[in-house]
Short mmCIF file of C-alpha atoms in Angstrom, two decimals:
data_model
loop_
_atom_site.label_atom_id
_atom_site.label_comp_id
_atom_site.label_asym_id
_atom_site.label_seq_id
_atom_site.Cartn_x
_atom_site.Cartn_y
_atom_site.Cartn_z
CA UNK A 1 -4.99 11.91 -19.21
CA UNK A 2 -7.34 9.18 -19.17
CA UNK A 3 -9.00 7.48 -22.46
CA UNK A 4 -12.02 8.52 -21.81
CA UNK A 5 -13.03 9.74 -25.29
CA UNK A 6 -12.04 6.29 -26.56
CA UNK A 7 -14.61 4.78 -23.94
CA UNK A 8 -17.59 6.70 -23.34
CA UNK A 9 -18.41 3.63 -20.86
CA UNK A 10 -15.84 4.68 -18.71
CA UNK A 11 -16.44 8.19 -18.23
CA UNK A 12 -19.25 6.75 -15.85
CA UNK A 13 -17.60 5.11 -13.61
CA UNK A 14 -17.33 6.08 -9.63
CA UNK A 15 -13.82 5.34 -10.09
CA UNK A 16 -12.66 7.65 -12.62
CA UNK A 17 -15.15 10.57 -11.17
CA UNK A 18 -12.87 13.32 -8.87
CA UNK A 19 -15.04 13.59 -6.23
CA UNK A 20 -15.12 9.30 -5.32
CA UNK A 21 -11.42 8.86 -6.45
CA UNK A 22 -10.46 11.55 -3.64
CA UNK A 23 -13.44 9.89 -1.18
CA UNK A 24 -12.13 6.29 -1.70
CA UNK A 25 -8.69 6.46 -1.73
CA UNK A 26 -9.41 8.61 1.48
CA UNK A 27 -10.63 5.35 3.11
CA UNK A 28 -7.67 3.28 1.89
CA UNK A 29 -5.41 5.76 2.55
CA UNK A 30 -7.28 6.19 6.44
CA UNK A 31 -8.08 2.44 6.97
CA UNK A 32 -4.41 1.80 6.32
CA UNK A 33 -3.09 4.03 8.48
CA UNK A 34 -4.92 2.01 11.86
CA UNK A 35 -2.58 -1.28 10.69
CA UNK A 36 0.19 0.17 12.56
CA UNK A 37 -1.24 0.37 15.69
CA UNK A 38 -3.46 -2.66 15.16
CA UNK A 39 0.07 -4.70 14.36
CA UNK A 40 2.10 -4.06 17.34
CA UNK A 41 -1.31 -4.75 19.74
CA UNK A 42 -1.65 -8.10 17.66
CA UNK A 43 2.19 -8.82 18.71
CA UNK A 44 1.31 -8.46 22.13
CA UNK A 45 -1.76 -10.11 22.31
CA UNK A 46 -0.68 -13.08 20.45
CA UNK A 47 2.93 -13.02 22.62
CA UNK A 48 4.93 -12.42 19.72
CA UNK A 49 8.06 -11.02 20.88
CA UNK A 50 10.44 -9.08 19.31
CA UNK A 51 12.71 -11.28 18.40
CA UNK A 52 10.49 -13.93 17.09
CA UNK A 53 10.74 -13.13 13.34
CA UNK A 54 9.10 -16.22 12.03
CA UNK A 55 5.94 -15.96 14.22
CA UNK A 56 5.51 -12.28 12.98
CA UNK A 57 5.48 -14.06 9.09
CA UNK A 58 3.31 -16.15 10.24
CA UNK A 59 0.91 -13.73 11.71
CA UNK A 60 1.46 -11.51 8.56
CA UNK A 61 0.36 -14.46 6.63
CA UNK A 62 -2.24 -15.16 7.93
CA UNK A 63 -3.78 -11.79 7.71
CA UNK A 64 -2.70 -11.46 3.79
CA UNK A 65 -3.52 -14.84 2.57
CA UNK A 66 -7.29 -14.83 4.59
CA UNK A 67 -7.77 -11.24 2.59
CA UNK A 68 -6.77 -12.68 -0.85
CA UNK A 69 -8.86 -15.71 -0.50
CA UNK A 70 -11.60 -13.93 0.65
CA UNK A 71 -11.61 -11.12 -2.11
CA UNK A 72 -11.26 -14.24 -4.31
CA UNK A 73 -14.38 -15.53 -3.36
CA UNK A 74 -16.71 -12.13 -3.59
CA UNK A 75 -14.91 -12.39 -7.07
CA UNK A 76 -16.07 -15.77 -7.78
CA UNK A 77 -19.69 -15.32 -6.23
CA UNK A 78 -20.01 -11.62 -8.36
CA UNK A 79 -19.46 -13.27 -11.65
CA UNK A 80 -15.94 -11.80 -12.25
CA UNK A 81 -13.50 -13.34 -14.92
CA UNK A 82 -10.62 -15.26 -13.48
CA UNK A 83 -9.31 -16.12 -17.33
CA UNK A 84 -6.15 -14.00 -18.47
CA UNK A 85 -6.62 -11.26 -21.04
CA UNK A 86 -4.90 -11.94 -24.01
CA UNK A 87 -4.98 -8.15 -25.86
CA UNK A 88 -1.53 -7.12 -25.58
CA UNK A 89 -1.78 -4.64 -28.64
CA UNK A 90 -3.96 -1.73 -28.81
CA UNK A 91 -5.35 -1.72 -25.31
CA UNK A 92 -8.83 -3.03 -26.09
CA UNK A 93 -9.18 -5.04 -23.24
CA UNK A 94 -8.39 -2.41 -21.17
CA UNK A 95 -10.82 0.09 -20.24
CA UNK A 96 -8.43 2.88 -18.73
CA UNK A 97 -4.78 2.11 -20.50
CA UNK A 98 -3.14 1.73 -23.12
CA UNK A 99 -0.62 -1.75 -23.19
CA UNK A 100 2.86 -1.25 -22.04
CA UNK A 101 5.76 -2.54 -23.30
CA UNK A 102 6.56 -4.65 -20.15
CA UNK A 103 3.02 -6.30 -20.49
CA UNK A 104 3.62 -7.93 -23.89
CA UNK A 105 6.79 -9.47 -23.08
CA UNK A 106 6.63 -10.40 -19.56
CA UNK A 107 4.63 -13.94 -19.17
CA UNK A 108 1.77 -13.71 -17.16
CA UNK A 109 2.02 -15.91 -14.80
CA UNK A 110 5.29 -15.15 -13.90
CA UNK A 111 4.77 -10.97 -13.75
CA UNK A 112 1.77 -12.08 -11.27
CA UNK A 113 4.39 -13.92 -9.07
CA UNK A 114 6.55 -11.24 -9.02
CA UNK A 115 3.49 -8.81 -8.36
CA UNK A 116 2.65 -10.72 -5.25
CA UNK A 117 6.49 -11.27 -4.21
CA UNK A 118 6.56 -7.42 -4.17
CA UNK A 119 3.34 -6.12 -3.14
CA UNK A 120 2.88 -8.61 -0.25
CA UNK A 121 5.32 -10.99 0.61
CA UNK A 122 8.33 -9.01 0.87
CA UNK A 123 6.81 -5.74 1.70
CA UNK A 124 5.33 -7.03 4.64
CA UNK A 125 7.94 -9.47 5.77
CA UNK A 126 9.99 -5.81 6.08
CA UNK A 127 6.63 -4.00 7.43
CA UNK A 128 6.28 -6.26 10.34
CA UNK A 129 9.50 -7.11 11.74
CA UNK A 130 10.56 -4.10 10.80
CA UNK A 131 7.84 -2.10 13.26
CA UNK A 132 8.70 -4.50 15.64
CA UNK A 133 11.98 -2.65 16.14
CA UNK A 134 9.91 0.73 15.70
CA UNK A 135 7.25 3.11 17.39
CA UNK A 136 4.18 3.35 15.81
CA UNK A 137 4.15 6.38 14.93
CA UNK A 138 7.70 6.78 13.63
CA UNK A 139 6.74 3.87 11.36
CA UNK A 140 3.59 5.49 10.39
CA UNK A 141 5.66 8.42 8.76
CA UNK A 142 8.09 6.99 7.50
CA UNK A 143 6.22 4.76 5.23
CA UNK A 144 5.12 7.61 3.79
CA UNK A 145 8.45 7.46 1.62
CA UNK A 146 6.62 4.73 -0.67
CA UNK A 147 3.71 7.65 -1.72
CA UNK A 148 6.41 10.31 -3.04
CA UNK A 149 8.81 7.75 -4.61
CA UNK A 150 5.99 5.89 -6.41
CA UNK A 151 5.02 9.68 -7.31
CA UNK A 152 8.35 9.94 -9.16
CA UNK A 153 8.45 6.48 -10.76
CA UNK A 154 5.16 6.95 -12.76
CA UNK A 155 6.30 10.47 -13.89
CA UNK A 156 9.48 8.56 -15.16
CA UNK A 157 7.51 5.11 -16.36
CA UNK A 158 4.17 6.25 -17.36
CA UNK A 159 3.12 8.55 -20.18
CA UNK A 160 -0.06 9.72 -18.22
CA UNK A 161 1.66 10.84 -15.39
CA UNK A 162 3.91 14.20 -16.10
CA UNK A 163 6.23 15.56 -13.70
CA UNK A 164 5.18 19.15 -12.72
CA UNK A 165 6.83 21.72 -10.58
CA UNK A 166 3.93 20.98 -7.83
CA UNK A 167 4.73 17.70 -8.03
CA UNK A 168 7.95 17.90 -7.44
CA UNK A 169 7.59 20.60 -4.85
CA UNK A 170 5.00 18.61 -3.12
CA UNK A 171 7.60 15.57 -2.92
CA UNK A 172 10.69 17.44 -2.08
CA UNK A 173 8.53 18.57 1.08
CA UNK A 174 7.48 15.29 1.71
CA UNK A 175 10.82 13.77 1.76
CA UNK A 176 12.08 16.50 4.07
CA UNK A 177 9.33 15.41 6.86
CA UNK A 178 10.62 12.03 6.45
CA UNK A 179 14.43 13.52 6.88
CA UNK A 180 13.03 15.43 9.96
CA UNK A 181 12.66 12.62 11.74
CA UNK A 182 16.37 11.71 12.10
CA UNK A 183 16.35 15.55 13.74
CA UNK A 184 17.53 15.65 17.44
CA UNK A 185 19.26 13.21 20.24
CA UNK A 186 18.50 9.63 20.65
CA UNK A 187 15.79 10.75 23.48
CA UNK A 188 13.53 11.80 21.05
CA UNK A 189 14.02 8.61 18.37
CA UNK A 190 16.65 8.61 16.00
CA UNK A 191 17.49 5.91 13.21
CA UNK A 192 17.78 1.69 13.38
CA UNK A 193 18.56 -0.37 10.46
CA UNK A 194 16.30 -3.25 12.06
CA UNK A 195 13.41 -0.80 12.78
CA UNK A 196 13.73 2.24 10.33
CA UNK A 197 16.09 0.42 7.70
CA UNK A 198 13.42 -2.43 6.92
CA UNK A 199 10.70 0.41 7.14
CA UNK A 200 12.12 1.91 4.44
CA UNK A 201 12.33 -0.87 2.49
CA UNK A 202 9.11 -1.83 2.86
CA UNK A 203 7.98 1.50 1.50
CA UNK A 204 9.87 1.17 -1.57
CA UNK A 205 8.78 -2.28 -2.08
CA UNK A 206 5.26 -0.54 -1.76
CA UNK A 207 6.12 2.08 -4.39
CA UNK A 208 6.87 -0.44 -7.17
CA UNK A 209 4.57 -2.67 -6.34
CA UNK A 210 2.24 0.40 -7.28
CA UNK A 211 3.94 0.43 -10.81
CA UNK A 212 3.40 -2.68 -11.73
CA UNK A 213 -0.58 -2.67 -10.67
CA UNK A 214 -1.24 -1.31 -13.97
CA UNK A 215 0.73 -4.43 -15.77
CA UNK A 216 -1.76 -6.28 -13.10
CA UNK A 217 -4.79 -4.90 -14.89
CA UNK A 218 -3.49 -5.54 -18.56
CA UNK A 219 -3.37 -9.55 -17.60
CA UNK A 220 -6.30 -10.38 -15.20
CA UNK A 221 -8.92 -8.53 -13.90
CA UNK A 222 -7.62 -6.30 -10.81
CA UNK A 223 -10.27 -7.30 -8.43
CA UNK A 224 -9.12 -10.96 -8.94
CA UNK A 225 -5.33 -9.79 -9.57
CA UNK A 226 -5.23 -8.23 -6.26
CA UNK A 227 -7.05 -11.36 -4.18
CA UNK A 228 -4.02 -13.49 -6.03
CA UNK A 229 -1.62 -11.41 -4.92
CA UNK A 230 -2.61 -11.21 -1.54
CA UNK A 231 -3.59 -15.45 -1.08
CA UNK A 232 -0.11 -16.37 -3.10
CA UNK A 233 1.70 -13.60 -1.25
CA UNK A 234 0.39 -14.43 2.11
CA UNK A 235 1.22 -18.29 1.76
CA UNK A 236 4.75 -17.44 0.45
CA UNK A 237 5.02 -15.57 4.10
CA UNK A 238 3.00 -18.67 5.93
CA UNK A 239 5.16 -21.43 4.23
CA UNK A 240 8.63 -19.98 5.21
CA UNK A 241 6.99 -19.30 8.31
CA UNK A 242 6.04 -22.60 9.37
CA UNK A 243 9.24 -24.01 8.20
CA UNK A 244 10.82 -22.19 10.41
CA UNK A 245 8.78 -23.16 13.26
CA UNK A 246 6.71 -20.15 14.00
CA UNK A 247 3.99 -20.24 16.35
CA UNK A 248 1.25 -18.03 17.96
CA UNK A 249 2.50 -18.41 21.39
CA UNK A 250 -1.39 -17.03 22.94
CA UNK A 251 -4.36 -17.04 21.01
CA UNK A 252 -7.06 -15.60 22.25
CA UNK A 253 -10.54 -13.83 21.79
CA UNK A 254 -9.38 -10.50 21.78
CA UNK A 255 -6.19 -11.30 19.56
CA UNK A 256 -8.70 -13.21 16.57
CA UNK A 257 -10.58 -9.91 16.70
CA UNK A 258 -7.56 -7.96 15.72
CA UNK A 259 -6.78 -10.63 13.01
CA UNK A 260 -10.02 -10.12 11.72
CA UNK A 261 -9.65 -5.84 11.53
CA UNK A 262 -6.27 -6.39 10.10
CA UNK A 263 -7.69 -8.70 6.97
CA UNK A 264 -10.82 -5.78 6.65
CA UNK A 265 -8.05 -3.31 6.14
CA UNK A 266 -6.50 -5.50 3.69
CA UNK A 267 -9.71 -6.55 1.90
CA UNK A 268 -10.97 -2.99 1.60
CA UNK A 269 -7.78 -0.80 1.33
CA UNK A 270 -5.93 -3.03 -1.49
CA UNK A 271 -9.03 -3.32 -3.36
CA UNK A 272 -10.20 -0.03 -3.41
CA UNK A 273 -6.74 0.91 -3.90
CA UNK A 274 -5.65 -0.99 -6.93
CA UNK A 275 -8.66 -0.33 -8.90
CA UNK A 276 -8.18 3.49 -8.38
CA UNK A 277 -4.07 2.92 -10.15
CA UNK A 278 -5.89 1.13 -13.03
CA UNK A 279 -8.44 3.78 -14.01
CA UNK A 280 -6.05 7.11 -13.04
CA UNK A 281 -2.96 8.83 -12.91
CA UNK A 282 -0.83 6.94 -9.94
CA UNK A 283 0.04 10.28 -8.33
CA UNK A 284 -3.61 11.31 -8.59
CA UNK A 285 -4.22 8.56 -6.47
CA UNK A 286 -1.19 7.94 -4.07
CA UNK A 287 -0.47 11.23 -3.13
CA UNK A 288 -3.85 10.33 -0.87
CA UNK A 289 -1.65 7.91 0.90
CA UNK A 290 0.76 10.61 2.49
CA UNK A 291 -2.70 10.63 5.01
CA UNK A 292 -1.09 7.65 6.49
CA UNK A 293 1.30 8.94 8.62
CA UNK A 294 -0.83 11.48 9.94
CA UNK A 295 -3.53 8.55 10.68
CA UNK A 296 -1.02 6.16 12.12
CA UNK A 297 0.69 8.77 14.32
CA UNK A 298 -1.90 9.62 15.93
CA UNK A 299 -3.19 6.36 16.16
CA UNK A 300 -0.64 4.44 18.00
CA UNK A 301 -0.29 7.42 20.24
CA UNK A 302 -3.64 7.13 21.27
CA UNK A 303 -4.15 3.36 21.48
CA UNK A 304 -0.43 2.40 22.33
CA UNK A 305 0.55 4.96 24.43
CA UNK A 306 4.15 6.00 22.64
CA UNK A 307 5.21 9.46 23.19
CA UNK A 308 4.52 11.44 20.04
CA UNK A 309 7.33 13.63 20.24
CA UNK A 310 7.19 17.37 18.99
CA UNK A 311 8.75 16.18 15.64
CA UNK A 312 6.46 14.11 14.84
CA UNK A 313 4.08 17.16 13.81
CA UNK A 314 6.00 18.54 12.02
CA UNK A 315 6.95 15.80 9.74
CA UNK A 316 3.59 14.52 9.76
CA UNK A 317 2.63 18.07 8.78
CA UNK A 318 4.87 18.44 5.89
CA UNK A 319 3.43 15.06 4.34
CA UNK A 320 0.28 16.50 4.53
CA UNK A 321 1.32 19.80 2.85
CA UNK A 322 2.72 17.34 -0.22
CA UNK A 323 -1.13 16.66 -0.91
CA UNK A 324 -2.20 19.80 -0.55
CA UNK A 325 0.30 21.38 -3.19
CA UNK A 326 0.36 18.42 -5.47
CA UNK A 327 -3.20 18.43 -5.96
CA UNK A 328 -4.01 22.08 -5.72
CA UNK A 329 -5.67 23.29 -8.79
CA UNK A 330 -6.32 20.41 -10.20
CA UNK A 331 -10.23 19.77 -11.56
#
């Protein structure tokens, strides 16, 4: 439960208030889910191929390290405080949580590093060449992993967050969609390390990067938090990248525009996001994500023209029914 009798302050805010935490993590969870088809139409309009690995950091750079720095500056124009919080005790410095364990001991600096390492630079080095190798829409669900195991992890690392028998239902069903999609011959999609096997990762890289948003919020404000860990994230993809000799092999009108939807998803989803994990129970709030792969199914059907294969329903359907039963009854 939330400290809200310990903060009367709080108890006022949009993001603690059931109706706008379902609402907003809604549009995260919806904006999100366009990035897969939006990706693999940037690859082609920029003539990334598939085997070009260090052009697709680079373009996943770009997009990440333009979001963080421009988050950074609505931070710095609003008035927010870039200084680190140095409460490490009883949780007055933070409105929604109480301090960890992991927050007093871990420096800083160096749990920010490692909170931008995980939550973008890895986890979309594996996202993008990893849907490279993968449909859309296969992608799209699969992700979906990170929601349910991030589920699980704050039940086991968090206090606040209680495993229930819904819960657990809910994720158990989840995870079976996800197995579905393995069901059948190789006509209808079946697994690829290089496509599915780095999708995967990427989803669990998503799930603990969710855990350690609340660490995030004990050291730095989490509007200003999440800008660094998208502008240090993105130029640990860019720098690599470069080195490496990447290139955007066409550039062009169309491609920029793209780029620029991309970094709105980013800007608005991780943002929105992040401050929902700080003020409430994580599986309050990413269960919403399991929306995803219903949103990028569809999605890249429609705008790339894959064939969305009978499966795909029903997996897609079963993530859906892990919202529905994990949040059922609850006020």
């Amino acid at each position: 439960m939330l400290s809200v009798m310990n903060n009367p302050s709080a108890s006022s805010s949009i993001f603690q208030r059931p109706a706008w935490v379902a609402l907003l993590a809604f549009l995260a969870a919806f904006s999100w889910g366009w990035a897969f088809p939006l990706v693999k139409l940037g690859f082609a309009e920029f003539g990334i191929a598939q085997d070009m690995t260090a052009s697709k950091m680079l373009f996943a750079g770009l997009r990440f390290g333009l979001a963080g720095v421009i988050i950074l500056l609505i931070a710095l124009l609003t008035g927010r405080s870039f200084s680190f919080k140095t409460d490490r005790g009883d949780g007055s410095a933070d409105p929604c949580r109480k301090t960890t364990v992991i927050s007093r001991t871990v420096p800083t600096i160096l749990f920010l590093l490692l909170f931008a390492l995980m939550n973008t630079t890895l986890h979309y080095a594996a996202f993008y060449i990893g849907l490279s190798y993968s449909q859309g829409a296969r992608a799209a669900i699969l992700n979906s992993m990170s929601v349910f195991t991030l589920v699980i992890l704050a039940c086991i690392f968090f206090k606040s967050d209680k495993m229930t028998y819904r819960k657990l239902l809910g994720c158990v069903i989840g995870f079976t969609g996800i197995l579905t999609l393995n069901v059948g011959g190789k006509q209808s999609g079946a697994f690829t390390l290089l496509g599915d096997g780095l999708i995967i990762l990427n989803a669990l890289c998503g799930a603990f990067a969710g855990l350690l948003t609340r660490g995030v919020n004990k050291r730095i404000d989490v509007f200003v938090g999440t800008g660094y860990s998208l502008a240090v994230g993105g130029a640990l993809l860019i720098i690599p990248s470069l080195l490496m000799g990447a290139t955007l092999p066409h550039v062009s009108l169309w491609g920029l525009c793209i780029l620029a939807l991309l970094i709105g998803i980013s800007t608005i989803g991780f943002t929105l996001y992040n401050k929902l994990l700080t003020c409430n129970p994580i599986g309050k709030v990413a269960i919403w994500n399991s929306l995803i792969p219903v949103v990028g199914a569809l999605t890249s059907c429609l705008c790339l023209g894959e064939t969305f294969y009978p499966k795909y329903i029903f997996a897609a359907g079963l993530a859906t029914l892990g919202i529905y039963i994990i949040n059922k009854g609850k006020k």
